[in-house]
PDB file of C-alpha atoms and ligand atoms in Angstrom:
ATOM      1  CA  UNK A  18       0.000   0.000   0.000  1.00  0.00           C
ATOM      2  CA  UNK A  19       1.179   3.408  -0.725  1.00  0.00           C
ATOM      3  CA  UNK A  20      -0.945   6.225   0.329  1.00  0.00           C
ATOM      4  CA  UNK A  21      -0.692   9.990  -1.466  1.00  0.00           C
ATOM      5  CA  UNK A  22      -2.651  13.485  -1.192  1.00  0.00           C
ATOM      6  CA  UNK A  23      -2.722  15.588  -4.229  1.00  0.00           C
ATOM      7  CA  UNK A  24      -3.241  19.298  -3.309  1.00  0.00           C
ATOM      8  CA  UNK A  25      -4.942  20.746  -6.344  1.00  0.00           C
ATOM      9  CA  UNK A  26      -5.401  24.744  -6.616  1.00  0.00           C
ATOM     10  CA  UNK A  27      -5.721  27.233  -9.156  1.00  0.00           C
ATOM     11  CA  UNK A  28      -2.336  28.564  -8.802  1.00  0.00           C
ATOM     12  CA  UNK A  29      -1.286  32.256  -9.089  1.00  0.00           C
ATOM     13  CA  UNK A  30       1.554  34.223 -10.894  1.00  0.00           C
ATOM     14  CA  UNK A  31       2.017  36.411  -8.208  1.00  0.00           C
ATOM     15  CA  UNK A  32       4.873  34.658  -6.530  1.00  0.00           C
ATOM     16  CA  UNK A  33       5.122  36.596  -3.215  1.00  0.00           C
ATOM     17  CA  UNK A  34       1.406  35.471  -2.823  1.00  0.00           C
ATOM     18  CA  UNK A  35       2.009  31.976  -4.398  1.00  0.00           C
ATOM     19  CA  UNK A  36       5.195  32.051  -1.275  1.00  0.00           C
ATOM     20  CA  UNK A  37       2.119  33.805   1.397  1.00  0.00           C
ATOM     21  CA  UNK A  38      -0.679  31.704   0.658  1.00  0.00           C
ATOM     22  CA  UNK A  39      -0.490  28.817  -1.499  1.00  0.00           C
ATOM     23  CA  UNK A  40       3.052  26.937   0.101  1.00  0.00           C
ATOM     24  CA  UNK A  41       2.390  27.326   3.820  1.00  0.00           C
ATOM     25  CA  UNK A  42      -1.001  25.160   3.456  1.00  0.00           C
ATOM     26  CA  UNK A  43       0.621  22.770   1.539  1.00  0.00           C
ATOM     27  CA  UNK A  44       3.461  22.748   4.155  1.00  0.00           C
ATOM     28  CA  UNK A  45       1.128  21.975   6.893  1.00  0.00           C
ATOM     29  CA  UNK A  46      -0.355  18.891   4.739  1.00  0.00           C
ATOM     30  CA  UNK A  47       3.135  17.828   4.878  1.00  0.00           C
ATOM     31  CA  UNK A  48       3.461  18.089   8.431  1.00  0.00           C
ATOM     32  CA  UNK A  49       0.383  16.525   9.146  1.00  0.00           C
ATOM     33  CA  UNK A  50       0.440  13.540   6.360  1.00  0.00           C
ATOM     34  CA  UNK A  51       4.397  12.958   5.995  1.00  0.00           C
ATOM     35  CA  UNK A  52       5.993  10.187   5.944  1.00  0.00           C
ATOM     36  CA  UNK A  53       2.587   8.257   6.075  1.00  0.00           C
ATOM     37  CA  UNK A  54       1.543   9.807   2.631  1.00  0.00           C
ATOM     38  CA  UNK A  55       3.360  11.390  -0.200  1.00  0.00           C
ATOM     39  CA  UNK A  56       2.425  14.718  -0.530  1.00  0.00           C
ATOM     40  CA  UNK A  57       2.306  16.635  -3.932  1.00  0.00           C
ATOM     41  CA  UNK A  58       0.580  19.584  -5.474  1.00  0.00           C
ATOM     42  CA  UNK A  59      -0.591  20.568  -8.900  1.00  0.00           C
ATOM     43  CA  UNK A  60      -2.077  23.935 -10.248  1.00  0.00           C
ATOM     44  CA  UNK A  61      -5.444  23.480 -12.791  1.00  0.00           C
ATOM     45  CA  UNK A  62      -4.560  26.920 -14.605  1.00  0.00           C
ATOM     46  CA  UNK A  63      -2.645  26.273 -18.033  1.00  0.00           C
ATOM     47  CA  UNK A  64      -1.838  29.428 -18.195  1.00  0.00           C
ATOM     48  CA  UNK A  65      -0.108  29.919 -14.290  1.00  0.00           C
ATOM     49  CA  UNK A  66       1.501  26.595 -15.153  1.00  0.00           C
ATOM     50  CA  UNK A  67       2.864  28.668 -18.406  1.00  0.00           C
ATOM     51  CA  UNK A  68       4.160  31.437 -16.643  1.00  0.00           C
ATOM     52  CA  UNK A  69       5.751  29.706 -13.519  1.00  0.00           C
ATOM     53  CA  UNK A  70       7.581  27.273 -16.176  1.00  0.00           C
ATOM     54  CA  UNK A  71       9.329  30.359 -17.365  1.00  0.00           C
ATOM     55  CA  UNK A  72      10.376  31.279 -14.175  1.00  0.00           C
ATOM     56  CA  UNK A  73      11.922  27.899 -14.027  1.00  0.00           C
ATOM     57  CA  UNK A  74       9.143  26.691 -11.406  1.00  0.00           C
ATOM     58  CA  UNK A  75       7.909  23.443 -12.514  1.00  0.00           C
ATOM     59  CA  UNK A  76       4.322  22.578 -11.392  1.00  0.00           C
ATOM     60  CA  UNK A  77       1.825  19.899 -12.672  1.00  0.00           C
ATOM     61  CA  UNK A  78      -1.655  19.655 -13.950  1.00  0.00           C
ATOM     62  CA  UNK A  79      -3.891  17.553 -12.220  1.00  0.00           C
ATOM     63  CA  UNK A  80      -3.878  15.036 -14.931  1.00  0.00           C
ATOM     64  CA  UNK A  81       0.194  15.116 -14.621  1.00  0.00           C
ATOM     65  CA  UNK A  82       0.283  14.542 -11.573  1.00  0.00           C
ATOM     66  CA  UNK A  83      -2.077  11.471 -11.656  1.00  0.00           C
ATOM     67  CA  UNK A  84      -0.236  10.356 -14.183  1.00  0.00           C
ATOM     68  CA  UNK A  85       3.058   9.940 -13.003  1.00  0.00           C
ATOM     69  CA  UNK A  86       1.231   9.314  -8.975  1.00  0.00           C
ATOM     70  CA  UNK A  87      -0.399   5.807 -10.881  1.00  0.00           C
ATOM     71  CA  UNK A  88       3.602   5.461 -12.621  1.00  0.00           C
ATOM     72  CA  UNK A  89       5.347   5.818  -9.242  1.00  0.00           C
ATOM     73  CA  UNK A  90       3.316   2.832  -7.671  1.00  0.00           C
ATOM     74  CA  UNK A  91       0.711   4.931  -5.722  1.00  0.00           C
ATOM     75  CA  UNK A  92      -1.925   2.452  -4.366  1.00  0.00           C
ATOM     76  CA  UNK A  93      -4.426   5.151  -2.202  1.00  0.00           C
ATOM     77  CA  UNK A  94      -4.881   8.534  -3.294  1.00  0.00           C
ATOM     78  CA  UNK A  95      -6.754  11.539  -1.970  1.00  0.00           C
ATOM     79  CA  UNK A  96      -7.160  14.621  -3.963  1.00  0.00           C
ATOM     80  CA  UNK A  97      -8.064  17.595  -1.895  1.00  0.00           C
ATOM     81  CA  UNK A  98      -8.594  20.908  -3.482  1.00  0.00           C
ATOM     82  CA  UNK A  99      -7.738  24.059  -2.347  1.00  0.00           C
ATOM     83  CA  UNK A 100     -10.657  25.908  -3.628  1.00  0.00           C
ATOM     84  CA  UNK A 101     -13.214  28.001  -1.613  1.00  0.00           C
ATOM     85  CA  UNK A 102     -16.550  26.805  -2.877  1.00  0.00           C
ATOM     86  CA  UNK A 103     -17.965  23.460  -5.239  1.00  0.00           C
ATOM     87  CA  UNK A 104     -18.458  25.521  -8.393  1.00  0.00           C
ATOM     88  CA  UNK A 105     -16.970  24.681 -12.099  1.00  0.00           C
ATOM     89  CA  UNK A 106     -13.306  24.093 -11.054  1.00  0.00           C
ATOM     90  CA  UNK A 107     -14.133  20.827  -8.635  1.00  0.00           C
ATOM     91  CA  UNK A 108     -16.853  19.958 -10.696  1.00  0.00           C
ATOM     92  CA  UNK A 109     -13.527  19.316 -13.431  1.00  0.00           C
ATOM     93  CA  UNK A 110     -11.616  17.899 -11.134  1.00  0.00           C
ATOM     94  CA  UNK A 111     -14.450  15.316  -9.933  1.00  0.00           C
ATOM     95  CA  UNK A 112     -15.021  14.380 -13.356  1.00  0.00           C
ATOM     96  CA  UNK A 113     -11.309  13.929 -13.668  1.00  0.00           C
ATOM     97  CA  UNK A 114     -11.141  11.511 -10.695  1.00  0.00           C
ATOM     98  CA  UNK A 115     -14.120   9.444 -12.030  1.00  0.00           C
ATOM     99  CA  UNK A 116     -12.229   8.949 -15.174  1.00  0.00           C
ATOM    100  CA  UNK A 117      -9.136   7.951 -13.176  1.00  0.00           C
ATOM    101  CA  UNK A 118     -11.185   5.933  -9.968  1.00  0.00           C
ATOM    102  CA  UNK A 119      -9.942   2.706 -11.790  1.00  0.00           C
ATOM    103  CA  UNK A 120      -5.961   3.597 -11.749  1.00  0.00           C
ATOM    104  CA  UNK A 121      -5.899   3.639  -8.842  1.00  0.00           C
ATOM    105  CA  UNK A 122      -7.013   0.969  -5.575  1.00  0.00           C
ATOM    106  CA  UNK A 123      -8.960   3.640  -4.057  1.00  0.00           C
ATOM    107  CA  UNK A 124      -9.446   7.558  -5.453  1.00  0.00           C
ATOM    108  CA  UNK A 125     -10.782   9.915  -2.707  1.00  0.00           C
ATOM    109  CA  UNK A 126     -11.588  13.915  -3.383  1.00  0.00           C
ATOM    110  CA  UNK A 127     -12.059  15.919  -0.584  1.00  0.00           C
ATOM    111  CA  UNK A 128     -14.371  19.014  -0.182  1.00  0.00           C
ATOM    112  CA  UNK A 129     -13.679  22.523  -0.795  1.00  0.00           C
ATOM    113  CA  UNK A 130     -13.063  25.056   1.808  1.00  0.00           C
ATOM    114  CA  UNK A 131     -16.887  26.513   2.113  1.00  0.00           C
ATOM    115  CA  UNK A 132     -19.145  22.868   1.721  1.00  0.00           C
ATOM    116  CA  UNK A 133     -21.019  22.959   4.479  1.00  0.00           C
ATOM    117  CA  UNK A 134     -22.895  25.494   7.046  1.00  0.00           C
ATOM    118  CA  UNK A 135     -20.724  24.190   9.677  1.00  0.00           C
ATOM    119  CA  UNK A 136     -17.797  25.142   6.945  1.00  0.00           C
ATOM    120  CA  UNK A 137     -19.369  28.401   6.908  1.00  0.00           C
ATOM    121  CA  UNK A 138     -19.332  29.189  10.710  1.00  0.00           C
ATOM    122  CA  UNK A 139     -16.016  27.711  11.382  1.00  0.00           C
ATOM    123  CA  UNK A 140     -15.158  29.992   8.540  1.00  0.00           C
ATOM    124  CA  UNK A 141     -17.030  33.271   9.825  1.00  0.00           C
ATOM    125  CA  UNK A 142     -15.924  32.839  13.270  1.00  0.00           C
ATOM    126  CA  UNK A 143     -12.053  32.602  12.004  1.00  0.00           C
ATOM    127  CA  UNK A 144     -12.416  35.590   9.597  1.00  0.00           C
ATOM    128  CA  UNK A 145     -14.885  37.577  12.660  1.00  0.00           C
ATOM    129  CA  UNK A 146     -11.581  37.237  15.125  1.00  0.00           C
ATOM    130  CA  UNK A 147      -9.115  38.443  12.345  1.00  0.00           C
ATOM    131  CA  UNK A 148     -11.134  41.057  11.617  1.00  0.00           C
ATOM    132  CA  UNK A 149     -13.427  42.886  14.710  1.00  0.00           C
ATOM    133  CA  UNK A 150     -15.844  45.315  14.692  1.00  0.00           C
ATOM    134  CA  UNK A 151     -14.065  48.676  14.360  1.00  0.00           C
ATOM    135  CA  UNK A 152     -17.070  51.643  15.074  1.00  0.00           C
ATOM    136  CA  UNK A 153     -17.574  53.559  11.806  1.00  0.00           C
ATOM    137  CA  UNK A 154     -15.703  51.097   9.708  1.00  0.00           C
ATOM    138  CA  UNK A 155     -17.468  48.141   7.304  1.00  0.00           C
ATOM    139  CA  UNK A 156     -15.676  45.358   6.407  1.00  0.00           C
ATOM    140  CA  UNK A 157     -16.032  44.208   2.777  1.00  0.00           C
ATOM    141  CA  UNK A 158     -15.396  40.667   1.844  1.00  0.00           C
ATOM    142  CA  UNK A 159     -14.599  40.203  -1.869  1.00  0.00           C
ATOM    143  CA  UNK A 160     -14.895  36.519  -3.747  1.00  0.00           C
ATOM    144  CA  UNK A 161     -13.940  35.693  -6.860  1.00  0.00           C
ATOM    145  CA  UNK A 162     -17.603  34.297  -7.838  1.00  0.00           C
ATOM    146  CA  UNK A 163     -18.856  32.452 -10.617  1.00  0.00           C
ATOM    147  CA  UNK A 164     -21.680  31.862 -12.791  1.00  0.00           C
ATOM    148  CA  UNK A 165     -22.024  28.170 -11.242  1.00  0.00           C
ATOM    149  CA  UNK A 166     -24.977  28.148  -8.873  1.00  0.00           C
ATOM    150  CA  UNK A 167     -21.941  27.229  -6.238  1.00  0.00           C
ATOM    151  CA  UNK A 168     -21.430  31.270  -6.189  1.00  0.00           C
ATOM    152  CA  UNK A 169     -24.454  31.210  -3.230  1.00  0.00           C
ATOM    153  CA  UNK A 170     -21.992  30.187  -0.958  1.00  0.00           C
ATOM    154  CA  UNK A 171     -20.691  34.169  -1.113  1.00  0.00           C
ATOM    155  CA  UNK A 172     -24.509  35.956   0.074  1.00  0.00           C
ATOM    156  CA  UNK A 173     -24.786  32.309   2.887  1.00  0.00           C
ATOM    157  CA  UNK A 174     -21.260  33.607   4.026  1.00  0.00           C
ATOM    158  CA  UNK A 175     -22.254  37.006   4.762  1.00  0.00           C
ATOM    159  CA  UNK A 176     -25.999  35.369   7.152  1.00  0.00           C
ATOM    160  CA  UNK A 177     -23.277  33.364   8.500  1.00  0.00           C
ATOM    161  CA  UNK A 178     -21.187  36.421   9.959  1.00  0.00           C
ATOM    162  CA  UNK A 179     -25.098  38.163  10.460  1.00  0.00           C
ATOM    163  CA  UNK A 180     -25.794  34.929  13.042  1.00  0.00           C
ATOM    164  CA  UNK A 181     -22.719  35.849  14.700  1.00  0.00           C
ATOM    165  CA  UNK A 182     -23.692  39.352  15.417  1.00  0.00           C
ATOM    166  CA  UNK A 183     -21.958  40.637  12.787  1.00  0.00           C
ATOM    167  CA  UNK A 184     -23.752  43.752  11.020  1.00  0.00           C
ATOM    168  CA  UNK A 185     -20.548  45.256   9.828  1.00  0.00           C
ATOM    169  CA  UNK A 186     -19.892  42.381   7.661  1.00  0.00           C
ATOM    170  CA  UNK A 187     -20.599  42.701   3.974  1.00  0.00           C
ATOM    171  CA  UNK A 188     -19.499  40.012   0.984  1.00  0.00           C
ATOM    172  CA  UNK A 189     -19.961  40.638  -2.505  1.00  0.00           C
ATOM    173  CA  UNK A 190     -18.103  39.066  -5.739  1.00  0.00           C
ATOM    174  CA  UNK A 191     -15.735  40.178  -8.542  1.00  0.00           C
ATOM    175  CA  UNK A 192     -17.448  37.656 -10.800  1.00  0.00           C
ATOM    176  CA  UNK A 193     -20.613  36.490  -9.199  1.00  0.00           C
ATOM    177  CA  UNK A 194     -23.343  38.133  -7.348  1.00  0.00           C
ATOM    178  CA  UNK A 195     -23.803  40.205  -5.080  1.00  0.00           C
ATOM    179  CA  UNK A 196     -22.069  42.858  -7.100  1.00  0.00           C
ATOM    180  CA  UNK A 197     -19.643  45.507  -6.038  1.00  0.00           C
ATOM    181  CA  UNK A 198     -22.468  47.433  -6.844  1.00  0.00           C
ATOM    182  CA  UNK A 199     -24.761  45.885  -4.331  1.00  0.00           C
ATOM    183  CA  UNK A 200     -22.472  46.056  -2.126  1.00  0.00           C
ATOM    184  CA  UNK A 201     -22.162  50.264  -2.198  1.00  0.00           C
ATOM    185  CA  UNK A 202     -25.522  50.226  -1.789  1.00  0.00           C
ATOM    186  CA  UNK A 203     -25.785  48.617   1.305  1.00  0.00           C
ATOM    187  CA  UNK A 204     -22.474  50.575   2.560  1.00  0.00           C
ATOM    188  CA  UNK A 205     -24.289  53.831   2.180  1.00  0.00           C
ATOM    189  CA  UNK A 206     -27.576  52.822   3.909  1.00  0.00           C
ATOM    190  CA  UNK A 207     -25.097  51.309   6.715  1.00  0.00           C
ATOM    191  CA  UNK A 208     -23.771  54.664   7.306  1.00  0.00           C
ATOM    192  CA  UNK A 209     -20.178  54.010   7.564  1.00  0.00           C
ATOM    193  CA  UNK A 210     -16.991  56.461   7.113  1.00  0.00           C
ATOM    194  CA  UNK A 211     -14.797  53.406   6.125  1.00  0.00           C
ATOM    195  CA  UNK A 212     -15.154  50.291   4.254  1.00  0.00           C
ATOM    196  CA  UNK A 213     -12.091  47.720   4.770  1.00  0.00           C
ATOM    197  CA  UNK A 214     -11.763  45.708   1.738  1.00  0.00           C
ATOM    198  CA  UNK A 215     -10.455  42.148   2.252  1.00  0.00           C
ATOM    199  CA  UNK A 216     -10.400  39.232   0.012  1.00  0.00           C
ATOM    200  CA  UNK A 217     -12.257  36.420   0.529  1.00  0.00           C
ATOM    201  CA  UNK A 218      -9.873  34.402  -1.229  1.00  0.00           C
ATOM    202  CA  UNK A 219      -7.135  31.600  -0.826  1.00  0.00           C
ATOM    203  CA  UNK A 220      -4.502  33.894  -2.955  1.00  0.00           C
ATOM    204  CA  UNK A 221      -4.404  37.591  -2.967  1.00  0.00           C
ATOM    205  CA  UNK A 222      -3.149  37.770  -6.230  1.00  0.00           C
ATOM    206  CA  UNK A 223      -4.127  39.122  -9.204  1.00  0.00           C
ATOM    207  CA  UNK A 224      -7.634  39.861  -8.358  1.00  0.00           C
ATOM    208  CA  UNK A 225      -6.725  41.190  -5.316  1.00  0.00           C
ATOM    209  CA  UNK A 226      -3.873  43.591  -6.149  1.00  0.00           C
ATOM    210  CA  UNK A 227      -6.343  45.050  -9.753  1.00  0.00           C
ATOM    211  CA  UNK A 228      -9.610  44.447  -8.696  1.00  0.00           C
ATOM    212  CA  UNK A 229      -9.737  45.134  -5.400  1.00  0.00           C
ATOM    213  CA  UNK A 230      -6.976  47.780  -4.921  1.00  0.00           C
ATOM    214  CA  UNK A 231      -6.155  48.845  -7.992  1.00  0.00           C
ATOM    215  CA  UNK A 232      -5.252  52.154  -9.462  1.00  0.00           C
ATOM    216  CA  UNK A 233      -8.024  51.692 -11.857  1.00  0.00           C
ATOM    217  CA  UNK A 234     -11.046  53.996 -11.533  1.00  0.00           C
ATOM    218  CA  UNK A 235     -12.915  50.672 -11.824  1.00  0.00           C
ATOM    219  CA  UNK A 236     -11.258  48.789  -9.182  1.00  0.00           C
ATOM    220  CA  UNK A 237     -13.599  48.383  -5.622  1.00  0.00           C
ATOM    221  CA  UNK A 238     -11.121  50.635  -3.981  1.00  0.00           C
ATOM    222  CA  UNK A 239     -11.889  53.842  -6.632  1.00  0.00           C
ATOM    223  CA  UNK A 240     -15.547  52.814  -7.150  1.00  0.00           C
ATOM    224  CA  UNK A 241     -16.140  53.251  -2.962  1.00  0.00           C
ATOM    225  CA  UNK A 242     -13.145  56.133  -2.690  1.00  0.00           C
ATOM    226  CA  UNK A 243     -15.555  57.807  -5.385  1.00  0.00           C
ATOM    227  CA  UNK A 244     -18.643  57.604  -3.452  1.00  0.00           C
ATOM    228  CA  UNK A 245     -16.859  58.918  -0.433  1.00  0.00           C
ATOM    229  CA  UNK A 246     -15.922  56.066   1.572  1.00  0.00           C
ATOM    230  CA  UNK A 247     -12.382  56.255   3.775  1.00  0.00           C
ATOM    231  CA  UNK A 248     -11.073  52.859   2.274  1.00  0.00           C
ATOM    232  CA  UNK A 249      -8.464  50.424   3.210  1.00  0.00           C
ATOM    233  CA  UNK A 250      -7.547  47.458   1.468  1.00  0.00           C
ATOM    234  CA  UNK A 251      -6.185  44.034   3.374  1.00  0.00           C
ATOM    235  CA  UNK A 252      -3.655  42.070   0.358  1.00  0.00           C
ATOM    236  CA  UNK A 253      -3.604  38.780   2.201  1.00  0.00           C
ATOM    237  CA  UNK A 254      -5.432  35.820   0.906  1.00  0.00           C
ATOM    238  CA  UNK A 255      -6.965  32.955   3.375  1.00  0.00           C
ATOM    239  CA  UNK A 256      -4.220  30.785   2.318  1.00  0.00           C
ATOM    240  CA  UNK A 257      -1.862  32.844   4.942  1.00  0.00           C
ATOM    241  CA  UNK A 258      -4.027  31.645   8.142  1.00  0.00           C
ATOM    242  CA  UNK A 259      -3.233  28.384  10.053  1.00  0.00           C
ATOM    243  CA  UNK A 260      -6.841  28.489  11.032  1.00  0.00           C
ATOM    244  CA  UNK A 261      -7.784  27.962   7.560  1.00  0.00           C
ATOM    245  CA  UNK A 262      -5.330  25.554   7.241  1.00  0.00           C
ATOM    246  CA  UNK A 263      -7.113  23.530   9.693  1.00  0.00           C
ATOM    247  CA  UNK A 264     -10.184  23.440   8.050  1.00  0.00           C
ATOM    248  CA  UNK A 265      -8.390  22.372   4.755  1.00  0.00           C
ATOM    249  CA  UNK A 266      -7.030  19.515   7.430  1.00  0.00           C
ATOM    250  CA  UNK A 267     -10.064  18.651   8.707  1.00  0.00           C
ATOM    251  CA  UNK A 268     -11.452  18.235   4.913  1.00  0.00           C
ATOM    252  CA  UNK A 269      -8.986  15.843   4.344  1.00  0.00           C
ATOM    253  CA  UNK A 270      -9.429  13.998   7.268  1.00  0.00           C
ATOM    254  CA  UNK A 271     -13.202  13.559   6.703  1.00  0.00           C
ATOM    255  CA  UNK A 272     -12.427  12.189   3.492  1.00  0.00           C
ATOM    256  CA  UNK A 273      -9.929   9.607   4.688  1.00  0.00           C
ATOM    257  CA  UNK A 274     -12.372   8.494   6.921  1.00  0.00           C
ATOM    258  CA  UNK A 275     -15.425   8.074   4.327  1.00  0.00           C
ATOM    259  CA  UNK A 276     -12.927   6.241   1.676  1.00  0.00           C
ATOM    260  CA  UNK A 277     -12.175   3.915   4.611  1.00  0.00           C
ATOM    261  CA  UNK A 278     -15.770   3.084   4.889  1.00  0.00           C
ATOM    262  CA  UNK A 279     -16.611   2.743   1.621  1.00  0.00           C
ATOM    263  CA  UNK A 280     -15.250   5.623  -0.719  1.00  0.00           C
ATOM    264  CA  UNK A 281     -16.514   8.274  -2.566  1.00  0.00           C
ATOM    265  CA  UNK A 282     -15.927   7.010  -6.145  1.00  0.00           C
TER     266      UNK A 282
HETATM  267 CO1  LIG B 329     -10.246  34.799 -11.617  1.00  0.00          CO
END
């Protein structure tokens, strides 16, 4: 038997933020997993992949890395992503591992970050302590979002901070709904002097440095500057946060323990 846990994200070609946000959690699947499991990552974006490689930094794509995981001998193999919600990137990748269940003796794909409401609290509750209630200051969560009906995780994220008490909590995506848009809105009726923009993402890359905090009169920093909010911007990603890290964990470990009693696929 030899056991393995593929770490699948999107990557990012921001390498201080690939350094921040996308090694540490892979470093503390290491610690957790090594030497009982190989641990290796790959990055679904062709185009990351393409940029990194000309850097000289030489990452996989999923199907790589199953590829040479079923060539090295790999018996047991759990794929974990590192992705925030179900939507059209895990949907891919659980189509992949149905294609390559019979390589392997048993093919295991954990959950993303935000799966469940218990997900969501543990979530809130992290981001509520990192972030407390300042008086006269909003804070502004911004997801990537996505057309994929997966993208309701973002408005369930913001009832979960509500349930907490939270009434300075607002979440709204670059590519998904609630709009940046919405989002002003709701910042004006809230009566705040300052909105503190943070991204509600693994990486702070480049989302987060353009359309968050951009120069750009489009970027959520100038749209909410231009309606006269004071506004700060937060460039870390989720990725950075050994409390997240743990959640990733705990994903993993939850699917280790169904493929033991049965498997997913
Ligand atoms: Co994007």
């Amino acid at each position: 038997m030899k056991k393995a846990i593929l770490l699948v994200s999107f990557g990012t070609s921001v390498e201080e933020a690939r350094q921040r946000q996308i090694l540490p959690l892979e470093k503390a699947v290491r610690r957790a997993y090594e030497p009982k499991a190989v641990v290796c990552s790959a990055y679904t974006s062709p185009t990351i992949r393409g940029i990194l490689a000309r850097r000289g930094i030489s990452i996989p794509s999923p199907e790589e890395a199953l590829t040479s995981l079923a060539q090295s001998g790999v018996t047991h193999l759990l794929v974990q992503p590192t992705h925030l919600i179900p939507g059209q990137e895990y949907e891919g990748l659980r189509a992949l591992c149905s294609a390559w269940a019979g390589r392997f003796r048993q093919l295991t794909l954990g959950l993303p970050l935000i799966s469940s409401p218990e997900d969501m609290t543990a979530l809130a509750k992290i981001l509520s302590r990192a972030f407390p209630t300042v008086p006269g200051q909003a804070v502004l969560f911004a997801g990537h979002g996505t057309a994929h009906f997966a993208n309701a995780a973002y408005p369930a994220m913001e009832t979960a901070f509500r349930i907490l008490g939270r009434e300075d909590v607002f979440i709204a995506a670059i590519e998904g709904w609630p709009t940046l848009e919405d989002a002003a809105r709701r910042l004006q009726k809230h009566e705040c002097k300052a909105v503190l923009l943070v991204p509600l993402m693994l990486v702070a890359g480049d989302h987060a440095q353009n359309d968050i905090a951009g120069e750009d009169p489009e970027s959520w920093k100038s749209v909410l500057t231009a309606r006269g909010f004071q506004t700060k911007c937060w460039l870390s990603g989720l990725g950075e946060m050994p409390e997240i890290h743990r959640i990733y964990l705990s994903h993993i470990e939850n699917a280790d323990r169904d493929a033991a009693k049965g498997g997913i696929s």
